[in-house]
XYZ file of C-alpha atoms in Angstrom:
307
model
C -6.023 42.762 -13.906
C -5.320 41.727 -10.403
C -8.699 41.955 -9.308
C -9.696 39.719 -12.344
C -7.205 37.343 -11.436
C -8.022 36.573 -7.811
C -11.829 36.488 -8.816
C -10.923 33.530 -11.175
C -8.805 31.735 -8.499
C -11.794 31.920 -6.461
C -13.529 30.522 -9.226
C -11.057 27.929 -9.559
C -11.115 26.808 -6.438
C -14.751 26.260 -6.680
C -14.936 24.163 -9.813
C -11.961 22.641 -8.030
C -13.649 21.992 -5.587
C -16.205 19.388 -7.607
C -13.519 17.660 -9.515
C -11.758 16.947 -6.214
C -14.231 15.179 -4.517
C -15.449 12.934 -7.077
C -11.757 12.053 -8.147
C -11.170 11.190 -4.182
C -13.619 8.563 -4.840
C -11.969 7.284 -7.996
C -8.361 7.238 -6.138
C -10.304 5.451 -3.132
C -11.251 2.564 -4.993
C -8.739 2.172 -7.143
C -6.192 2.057 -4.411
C -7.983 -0.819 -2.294
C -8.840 -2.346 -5.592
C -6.673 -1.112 -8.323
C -10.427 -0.972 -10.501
C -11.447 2.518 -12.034
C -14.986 2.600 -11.198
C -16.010 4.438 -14.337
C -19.824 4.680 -13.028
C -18.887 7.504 -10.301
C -19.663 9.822 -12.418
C -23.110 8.925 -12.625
C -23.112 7.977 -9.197
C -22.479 12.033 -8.431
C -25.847 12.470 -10.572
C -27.524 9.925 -8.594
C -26.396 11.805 -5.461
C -27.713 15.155 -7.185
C -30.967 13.592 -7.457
C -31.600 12.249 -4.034
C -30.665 15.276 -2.502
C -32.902 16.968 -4.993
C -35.752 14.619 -3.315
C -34.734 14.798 -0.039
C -34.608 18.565 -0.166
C -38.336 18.151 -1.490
C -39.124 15.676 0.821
C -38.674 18.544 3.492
C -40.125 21.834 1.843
C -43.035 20.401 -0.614
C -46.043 21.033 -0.481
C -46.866 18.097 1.974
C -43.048 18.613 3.819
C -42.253 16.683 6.630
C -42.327 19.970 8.814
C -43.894 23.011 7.150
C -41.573 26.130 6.727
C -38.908 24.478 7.964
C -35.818 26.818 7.023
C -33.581 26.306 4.086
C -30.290 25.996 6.442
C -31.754 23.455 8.604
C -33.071 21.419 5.438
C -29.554 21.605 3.943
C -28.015 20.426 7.297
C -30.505 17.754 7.154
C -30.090 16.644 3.362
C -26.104 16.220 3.546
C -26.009 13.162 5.874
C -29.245 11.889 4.008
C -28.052 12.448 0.659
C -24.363 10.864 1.864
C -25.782 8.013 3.283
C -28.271 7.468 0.236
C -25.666 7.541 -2.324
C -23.264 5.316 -0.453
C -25.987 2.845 -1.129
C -26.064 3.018 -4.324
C -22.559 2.417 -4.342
C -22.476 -0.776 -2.326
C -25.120 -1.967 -4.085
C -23.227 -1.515 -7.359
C -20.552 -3.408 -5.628
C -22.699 -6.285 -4.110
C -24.199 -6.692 -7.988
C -21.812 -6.117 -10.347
C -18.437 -5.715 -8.829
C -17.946 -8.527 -6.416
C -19.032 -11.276 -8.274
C -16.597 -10.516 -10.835
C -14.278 -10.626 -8.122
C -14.746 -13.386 -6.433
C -14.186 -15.691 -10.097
C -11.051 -14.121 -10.748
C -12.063 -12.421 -14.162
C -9.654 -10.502 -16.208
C -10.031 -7.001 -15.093
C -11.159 -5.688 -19.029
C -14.538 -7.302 -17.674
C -14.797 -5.176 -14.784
C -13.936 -2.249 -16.385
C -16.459 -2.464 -18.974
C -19.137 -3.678 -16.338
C -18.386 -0.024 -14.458
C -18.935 1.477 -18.171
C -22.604 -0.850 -18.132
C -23.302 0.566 -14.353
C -23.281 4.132 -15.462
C -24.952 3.636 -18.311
C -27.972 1.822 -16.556
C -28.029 4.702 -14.075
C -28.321 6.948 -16.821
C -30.986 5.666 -18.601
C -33.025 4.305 -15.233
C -33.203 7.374 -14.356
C -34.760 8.417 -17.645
C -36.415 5.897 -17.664
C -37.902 6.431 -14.202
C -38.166 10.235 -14.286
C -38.158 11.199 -17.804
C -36.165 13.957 -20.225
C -37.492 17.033 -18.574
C -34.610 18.353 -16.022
C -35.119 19.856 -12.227
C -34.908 22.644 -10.914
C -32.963 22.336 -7.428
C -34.488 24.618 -4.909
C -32.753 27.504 -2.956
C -31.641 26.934 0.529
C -29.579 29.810 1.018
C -30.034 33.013 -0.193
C -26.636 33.977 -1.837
C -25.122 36.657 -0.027
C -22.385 38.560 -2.194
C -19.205 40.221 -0.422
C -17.096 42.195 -2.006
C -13.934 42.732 -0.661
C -11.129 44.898 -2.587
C -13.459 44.708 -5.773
C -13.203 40.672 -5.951
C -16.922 38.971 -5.351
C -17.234 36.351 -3.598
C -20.228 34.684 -2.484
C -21.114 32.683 0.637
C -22.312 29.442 -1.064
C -18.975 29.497 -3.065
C -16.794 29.595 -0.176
C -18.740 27.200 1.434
C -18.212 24.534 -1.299
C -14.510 25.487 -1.238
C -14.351 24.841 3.337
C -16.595 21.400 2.917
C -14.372 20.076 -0.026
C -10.886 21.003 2.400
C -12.622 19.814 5.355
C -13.216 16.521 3.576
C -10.351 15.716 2.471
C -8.877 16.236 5.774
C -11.386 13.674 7.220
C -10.915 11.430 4.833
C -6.582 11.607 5.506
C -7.446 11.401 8.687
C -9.707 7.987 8.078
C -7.292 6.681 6.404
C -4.165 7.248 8.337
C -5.255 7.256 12.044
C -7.623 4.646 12.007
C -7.436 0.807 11.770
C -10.120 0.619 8.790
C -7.601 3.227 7.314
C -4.643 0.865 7.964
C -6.852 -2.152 6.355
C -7.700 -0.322 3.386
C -3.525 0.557 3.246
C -3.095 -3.620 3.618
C -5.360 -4.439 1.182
C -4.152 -1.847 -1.725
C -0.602 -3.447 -0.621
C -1.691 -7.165 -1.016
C -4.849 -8.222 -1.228
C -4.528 -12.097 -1.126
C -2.631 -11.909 2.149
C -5.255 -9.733 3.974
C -7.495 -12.637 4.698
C -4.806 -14.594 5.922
C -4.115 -11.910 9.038
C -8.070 -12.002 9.797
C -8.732 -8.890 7.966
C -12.261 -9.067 6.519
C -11.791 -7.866 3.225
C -14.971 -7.968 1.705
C -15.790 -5.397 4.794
C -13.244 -3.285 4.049
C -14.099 -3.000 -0.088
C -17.795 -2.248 1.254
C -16.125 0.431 3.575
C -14.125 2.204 0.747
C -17.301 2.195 -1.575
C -19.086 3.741 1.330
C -16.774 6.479 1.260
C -16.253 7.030 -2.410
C -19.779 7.149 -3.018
C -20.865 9.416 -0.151
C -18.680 11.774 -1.301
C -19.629 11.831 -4.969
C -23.498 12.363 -3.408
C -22.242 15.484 -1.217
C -20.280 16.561 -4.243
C -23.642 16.218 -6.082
C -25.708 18.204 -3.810
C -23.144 21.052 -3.428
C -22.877 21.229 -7.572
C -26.734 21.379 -7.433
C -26.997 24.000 -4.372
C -24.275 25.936 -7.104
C -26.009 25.398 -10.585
C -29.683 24.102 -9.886
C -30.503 22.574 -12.736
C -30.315 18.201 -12.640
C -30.388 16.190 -15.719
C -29.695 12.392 -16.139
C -26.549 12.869 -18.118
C -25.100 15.790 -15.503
C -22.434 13.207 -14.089
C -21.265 11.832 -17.912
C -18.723 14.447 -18.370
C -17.964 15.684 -14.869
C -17.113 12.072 -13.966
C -14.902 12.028 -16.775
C -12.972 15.154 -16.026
C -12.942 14.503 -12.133
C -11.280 10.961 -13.453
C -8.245 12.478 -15.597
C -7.639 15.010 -12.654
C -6.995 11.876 -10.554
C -4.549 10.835 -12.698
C -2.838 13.612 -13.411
C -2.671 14.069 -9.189
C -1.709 10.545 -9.158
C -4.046 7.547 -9.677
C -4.300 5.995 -5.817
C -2.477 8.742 -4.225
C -5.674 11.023 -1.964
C -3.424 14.456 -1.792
C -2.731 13.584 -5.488
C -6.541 13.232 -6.272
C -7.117 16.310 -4.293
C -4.865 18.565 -5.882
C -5.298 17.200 -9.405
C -8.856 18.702 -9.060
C -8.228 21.895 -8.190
C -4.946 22.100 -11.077
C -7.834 21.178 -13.636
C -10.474 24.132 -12.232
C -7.666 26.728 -11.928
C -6.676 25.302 -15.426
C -10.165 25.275 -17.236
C -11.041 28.656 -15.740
C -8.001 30.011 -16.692
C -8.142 29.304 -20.205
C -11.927 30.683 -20.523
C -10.369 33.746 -18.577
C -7.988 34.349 -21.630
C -9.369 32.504 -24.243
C -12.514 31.762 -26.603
C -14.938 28.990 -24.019
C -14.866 26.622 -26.774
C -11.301 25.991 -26.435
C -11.557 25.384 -22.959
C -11.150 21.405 -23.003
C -9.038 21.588 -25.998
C -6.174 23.447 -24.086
C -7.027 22.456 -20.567
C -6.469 18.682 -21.865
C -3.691 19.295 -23.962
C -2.321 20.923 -20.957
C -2.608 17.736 -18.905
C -1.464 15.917 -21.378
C 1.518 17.642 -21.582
C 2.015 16.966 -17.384
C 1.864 13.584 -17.679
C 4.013 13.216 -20.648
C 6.849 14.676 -18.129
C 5.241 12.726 -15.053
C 3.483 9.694 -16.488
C 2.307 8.617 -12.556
C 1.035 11.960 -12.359
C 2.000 14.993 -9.323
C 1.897 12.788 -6.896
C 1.794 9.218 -8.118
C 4.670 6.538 -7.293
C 4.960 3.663 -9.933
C 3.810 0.667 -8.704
C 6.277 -2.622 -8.593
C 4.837 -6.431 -9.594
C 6.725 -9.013 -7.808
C 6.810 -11.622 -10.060
């Protein structure tokens, strides 16, 4: 039993792991810009895809640099893939986001223009690269230790170090450095930032930078793990990744960080104990239940509206 149970923290931690960096996007934007961006979700499968392509670029049949080694190519596709997706994020933002924005529009607009955004990037890519799903290709041989009879492989506990080490940066981006402490201004009051010189249109583009490069590395690790891409992938993993934000506390990054890993350890809990199709059934009623005691979630602080 105790072996059982420290396999499924592991497994926890890795399913964790995915929520936790898509949900840090979620809490980035919605603390500069108090907007749920409902299309990260799909944004994740857009960063699945491009490092699917990337990846290919590098070890097809006409690569780059012929037998080039799967470590180096996955070195190679993280920054790419980052980078790629990040654009796909501003450009979101540019498009559909900002213009909104700038009028002043009720913010039931811009939440159902994120809803539009994912569903476009659903359905262009579809559109662009049909039904038929991908098969992601192996990098790294998976290497299996076993230590005291738990199994633990090496691409697992490398999607559990890059998630920590992320979230660390991203603390550390926010809190040390003076883009950090304009992000921090602008969540506090947006209509004064301009006023103290503070580009805030830079600093939005900044945030969506972020969000969205870490929904594309959270999309390539997810497809190094399970390599199998379809356009819907990001639908209910961006919806999941969402509600563990706010259960961590909506805006809050150590809130968005552990919210993920409380809904892995949760969801593989109850398919540890219980039938698999009751896995969202109790894992939601379980969150439920958490924010019915904490409505701002773990580590949420209610917000206050001068008026």
């Amino acid at each position: 039993m105790l072996q059982s149970f420290i396999q499924n923290i592991f497994n926890a931690l890795q399913w964790g792991s995915f929520y936790s960096l898509i949900a840090l996007g979620y809490c980035l934007v919605y603390g500069v810009l108090l907007l749920i961006n409902f299309a990260h979700g799909d944004i994740f499968m857009v960063g699945a895809y491009i490092a699917f392509y990337v990846c290919m670029l590098f070890l097809g049949k006409f690569g780059i640099i012929p037998g080039m080694p799967g470590w180096l190519v996955l070195a190679l596709a993280v920054p790419l893939t980052m980078m790629l997706t990040a654009v796909v994020g501003v450009t979101l933002e540019r498009v559909a986001y900002r213009p909104l924005r700038r009028k002043g529009v009720n913010r039931l607009y811009v939440v159902i223009t994120a809803l539009m955004c994912g569903l476009i990037l659903e359905h262009a890519n579809l559109a662009l690269l049909g039904a038929s799903r991908r098969s992601f290709p192996t990098l790294i041989p998976t290497t299996v230790y076993n230590i005291a009879g738990v199994n633990i492989t090496n691409v697992k506990m490398g999607v559990i170090l890059v998630a920590i080490l992320a979230f660390f940066f991203l603390r550390f981006v926010v809190v040390k450095t003076k883009i950090g402490m304009a992000m921090r201004a602008i969540s506090y009051d947006r209509f004064a930032v301009p006023l103290m010189g503070i580009p805030a249109d830079s600093v939005i583009v900044f945030t969506f930078v972020l969000g969205s490069g870490f929904a594309g590395l959270a999309g390539l690790l997810f497809a190094v793990t399970y390599p199998v891409l379809d356009p819907y992938m990001g639908a209910l993993i961006g919806w999941k990744a969402f509600i563990a934000a706010v259960v961590g506390g909506i805006g809050s990054i150590r809130g968005a960080f552990a919210g993920g890993f409380l809904l892995g350890f949760v969801e593989i809990m109850v398919v540890a104990f219980f039938p698999s199709t009751l896995r969202d059934l109790i894992a939601f009623t379980i969150l439920l239940l958490i924010l019915s005691v904490k409505p701002t979630g773990l580590f949420g602080v209610a917000r206050r509206t001068k008026i």
